[in-house]
CSV table of C-alpha atoms in Angstrom, one decimal:
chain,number,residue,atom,x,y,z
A,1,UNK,CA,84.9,31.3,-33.3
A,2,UNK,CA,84.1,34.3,-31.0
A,3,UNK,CA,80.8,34.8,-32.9
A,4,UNK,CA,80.2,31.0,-31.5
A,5,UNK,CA,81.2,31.4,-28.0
A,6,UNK,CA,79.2,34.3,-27.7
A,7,UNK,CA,75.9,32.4,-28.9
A,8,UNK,CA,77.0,29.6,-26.3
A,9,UNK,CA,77.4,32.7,-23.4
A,10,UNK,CA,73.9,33.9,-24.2
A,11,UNK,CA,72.0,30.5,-24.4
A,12,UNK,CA,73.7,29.9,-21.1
A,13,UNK,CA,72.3,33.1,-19.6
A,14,UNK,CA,68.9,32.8,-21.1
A,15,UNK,CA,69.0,29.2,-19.6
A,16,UNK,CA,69.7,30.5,-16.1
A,17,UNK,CA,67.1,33.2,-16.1
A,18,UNK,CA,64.5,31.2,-16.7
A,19,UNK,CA,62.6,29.8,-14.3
A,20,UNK,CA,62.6,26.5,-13.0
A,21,UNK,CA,59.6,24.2,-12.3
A,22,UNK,CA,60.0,24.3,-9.1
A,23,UNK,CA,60.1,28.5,-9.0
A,24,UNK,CA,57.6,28.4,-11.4
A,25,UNK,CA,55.2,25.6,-8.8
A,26,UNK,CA,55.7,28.2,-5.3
A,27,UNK,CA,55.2,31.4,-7.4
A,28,UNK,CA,51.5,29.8,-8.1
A,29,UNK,CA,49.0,31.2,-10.4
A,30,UNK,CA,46.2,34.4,-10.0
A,31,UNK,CA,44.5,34.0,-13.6
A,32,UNK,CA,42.4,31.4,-14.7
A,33,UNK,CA,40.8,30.8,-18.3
A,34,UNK,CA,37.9,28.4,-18.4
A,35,UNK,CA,35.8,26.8,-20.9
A,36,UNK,CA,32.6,24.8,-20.4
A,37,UNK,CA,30.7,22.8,-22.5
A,38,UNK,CA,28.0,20.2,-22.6
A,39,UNK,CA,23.7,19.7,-22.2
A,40,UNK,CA,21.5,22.3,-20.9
A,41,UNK,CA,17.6,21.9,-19.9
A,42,UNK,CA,15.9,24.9,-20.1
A,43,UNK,CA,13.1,24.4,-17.5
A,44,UNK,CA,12.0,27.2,-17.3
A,45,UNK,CA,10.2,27.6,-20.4
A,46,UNK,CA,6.8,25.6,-20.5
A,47,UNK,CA,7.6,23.2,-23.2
A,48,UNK,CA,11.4,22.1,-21.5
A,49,UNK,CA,13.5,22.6,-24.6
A,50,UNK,CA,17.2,20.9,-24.7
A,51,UNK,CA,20.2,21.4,-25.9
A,52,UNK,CA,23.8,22.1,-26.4
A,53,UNK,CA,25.3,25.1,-24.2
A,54,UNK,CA,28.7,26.9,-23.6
A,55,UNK,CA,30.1,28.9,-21.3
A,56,UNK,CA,33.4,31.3,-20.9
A,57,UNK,CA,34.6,32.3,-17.5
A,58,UNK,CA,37.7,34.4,-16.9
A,59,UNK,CA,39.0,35.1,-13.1
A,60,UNK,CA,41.9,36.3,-10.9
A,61,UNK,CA,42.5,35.6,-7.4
A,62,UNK,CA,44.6,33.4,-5.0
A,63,UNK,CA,44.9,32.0,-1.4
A,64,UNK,CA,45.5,33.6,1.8
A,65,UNK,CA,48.2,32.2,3.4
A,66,UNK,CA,47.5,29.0,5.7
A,67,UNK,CA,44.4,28.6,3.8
A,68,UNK,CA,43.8,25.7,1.6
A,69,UNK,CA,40.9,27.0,-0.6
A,70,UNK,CA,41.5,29.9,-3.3
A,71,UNK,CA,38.9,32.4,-3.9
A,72,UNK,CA,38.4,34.2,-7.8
A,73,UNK,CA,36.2,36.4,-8.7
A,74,UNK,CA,34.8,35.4,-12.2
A,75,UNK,CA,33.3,36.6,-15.4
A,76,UNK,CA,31.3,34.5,-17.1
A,77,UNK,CA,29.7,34.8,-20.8
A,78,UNK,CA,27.0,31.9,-21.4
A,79,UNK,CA,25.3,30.5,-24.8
A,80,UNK,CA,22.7,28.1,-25.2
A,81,UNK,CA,20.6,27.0,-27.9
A,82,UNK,CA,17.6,24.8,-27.1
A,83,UNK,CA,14.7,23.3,-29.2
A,84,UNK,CA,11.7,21.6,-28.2
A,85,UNK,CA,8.0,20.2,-28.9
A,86,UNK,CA,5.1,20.3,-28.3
A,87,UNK,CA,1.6,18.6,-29.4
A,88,UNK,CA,1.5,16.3,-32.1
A,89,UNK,CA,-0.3,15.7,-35.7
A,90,UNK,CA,-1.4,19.1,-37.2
A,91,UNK,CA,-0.8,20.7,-33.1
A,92,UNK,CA,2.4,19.8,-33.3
A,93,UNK,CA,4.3,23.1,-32.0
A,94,UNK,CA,8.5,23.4,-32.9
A,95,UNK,CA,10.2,25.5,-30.5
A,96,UNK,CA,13.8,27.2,-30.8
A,97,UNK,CA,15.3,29.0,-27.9
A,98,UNK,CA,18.3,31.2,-27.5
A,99,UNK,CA,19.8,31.9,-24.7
A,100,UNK,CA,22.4,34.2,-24.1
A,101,UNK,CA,23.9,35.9,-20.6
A,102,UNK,CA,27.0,37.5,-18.4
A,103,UNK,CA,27.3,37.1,-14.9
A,104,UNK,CA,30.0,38.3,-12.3
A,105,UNK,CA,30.3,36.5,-8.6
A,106,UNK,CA,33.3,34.3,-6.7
A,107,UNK,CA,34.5,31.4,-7.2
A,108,UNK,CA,36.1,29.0,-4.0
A,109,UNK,CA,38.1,26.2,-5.2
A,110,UNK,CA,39.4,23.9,-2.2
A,111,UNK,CA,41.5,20.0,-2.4
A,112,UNK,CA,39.8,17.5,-1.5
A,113,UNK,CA,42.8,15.2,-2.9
A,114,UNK,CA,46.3,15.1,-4.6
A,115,UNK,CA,45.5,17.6,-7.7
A,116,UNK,CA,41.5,17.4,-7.2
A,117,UNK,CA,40.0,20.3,-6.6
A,118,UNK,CA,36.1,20.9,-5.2
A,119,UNK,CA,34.4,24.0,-6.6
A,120,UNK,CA,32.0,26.5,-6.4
A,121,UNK,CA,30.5,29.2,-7.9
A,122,UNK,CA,27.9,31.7,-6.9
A,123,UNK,CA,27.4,35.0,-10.0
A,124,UNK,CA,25.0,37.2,-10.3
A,125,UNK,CA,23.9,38.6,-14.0
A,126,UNK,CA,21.7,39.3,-16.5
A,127,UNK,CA,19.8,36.6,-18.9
A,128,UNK,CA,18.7,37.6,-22.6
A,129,UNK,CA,16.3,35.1,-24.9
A,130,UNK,CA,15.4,35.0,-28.5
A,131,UNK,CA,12.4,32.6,-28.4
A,132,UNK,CA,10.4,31.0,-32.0
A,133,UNK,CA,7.6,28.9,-32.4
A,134,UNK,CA,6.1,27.6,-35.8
A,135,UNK,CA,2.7,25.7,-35.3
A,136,UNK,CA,0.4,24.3,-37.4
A,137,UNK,CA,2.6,22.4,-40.0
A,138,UNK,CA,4.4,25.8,-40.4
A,139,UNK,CA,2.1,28.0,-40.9
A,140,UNK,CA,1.9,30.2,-38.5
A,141,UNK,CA,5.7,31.5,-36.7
A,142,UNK,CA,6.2,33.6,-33.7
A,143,UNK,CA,9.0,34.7,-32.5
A,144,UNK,CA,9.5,37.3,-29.0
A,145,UNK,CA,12.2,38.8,-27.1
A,146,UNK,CA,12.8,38.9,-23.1
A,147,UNK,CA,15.3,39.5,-20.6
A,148,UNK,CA,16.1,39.2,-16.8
A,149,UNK,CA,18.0,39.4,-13.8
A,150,UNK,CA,20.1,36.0,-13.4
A,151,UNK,CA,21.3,34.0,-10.8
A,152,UNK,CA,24.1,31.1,-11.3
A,153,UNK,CA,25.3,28.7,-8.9
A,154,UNK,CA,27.6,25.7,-9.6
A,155,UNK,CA,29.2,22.9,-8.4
A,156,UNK,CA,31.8,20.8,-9.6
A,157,UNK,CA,35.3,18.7,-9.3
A,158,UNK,CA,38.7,19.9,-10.9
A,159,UNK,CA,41.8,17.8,-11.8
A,160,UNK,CA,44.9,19.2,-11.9
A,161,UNK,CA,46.7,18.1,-15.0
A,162,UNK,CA,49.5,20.4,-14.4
A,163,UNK,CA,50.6,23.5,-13.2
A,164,UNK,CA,49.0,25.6,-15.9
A,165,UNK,CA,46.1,23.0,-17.1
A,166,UNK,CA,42.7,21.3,-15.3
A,167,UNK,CA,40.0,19.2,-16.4
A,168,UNK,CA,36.9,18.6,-15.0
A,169,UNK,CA,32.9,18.2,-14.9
A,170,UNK,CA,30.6,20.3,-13.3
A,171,UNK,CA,26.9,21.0,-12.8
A,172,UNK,CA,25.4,24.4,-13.0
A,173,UNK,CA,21.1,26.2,-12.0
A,174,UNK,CA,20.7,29.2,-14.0
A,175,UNK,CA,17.6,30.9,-12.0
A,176,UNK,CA,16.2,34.4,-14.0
A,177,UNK,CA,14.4,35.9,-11.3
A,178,UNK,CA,12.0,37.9,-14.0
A,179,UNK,CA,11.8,37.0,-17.0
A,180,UNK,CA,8.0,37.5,-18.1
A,181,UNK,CA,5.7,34.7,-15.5
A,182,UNK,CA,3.3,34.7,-18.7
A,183,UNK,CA,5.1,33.2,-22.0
A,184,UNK,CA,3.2,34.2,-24.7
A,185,UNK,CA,5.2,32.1,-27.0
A,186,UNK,CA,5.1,28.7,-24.5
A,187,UNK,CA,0.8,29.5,-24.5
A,188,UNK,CA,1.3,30.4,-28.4
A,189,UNK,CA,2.8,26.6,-28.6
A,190,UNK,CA,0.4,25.2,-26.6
A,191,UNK,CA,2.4,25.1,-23.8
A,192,UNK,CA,0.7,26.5,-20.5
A,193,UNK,CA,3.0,29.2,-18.8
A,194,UNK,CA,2.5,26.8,-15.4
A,195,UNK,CA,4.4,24.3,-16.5
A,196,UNK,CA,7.8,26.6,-16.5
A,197,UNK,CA,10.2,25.6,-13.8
A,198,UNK,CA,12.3,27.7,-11.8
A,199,UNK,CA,15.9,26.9,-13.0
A,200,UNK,CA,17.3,25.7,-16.3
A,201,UNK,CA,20.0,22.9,-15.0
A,202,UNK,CA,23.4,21.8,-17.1
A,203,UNK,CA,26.0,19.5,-17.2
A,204,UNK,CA,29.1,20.5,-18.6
A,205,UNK,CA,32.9,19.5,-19.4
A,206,UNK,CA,35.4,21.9,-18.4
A,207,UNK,CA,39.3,22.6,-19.7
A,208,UNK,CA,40.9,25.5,-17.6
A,209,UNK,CA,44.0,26.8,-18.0
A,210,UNK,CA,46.0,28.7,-15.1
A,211,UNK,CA,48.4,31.7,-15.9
């Protein structure tokens, strides 16, 4: 019996010390863990491969007080793997890109509703790419290295799910300010360097959970 009342005494302790909702809602939270997902044009490269991207963003910050918007700075780790063509019949040129990159910046995230959230991002980083092109039928592969200094902005809504959980859609430029203005691989392809863009664009899914 006392063995039973004591169980009963703790669970009512361990029931008081914890935290309500409520507590939990005004003590807010500074951490956030984000994944991203969804299509990725990379642009920049002369034959515009596409493809399937992600991206993992960790951040701490919080509001000043009287101000809506709450500021983060971020880390972000990005992966991308994009394919393209180029040519056809025996020209025919197959393309594989991979895309890799960290970036560091801020993040302001300010309501624009109940539990919607307007955001963006501004990071500044460094781009790596593992490029590969087989041309005629196969024959003949080439594959090349190159990296840069990279520039990510990003726009996007949040909705608040609940105190620890968002979900939302965003689009994000990735701009590499030098990668290599002759591609050797692109012209290898058939692909003249002039046709690169400026920016690879994305559009992605995002799940972020607040600690």
């Amino acid at each position: 019996m006392r063995k039973q009342l004591w169980t009963v005494a703790l669970m009512l302790v361990a029931l008081l010390a914890w935290p309500s909702g409520d507590a939990a809602a005004k003590r807010g939270t500074i951490f956030i863990v984000e994944g991203q997902a969804g299509y990725t044009l990379g642009s920049v490269f002369s034959e515009a491969p596409d493809g399937l991207g992600a991206r993992l963003t960790l951040g701490v910050g919080g509001k000043f007080r009287g101000w809506p918007t709450r500021f983060y700075g971020i880390f972000n780790v990005t992966s991308a793997s994009l394919s393209g063509t180029h040519g056809s019949g025996i020209d025919r040129a197959e393309t594989t890109r991979s895309w890799f990159a960290w970036s560091a910046g801020l993040r302001m995230l300010s309501p624009i509703a109940r539990n919607v959230r307007f955001l963006t991002d501004l990071s500044i980083g460094r781009a790596m790419v593992d490029s590969e092109a087989t041309v005629l039928v196969g024959n003949e592969r080439y594959r090349l290295e190159d990296d840069g200094l990279l520039v990510e902005i990003g726009i996007g809504l949040q909705y608040r799910v609940s105190l620890g959980l968002s979900l939302g859609a965003r689009v994000d430029v990735a701009i590499p300010t030098n990668l290599d203005s002759f591609d050797l691989l692109g012209e290898l392809a058939g692909a003249p360097s002039s046709d690169g863009g400026l920016m690879n664009p994305s559009f992605l899914l995002t799940a972020t959970l607040h600690l």
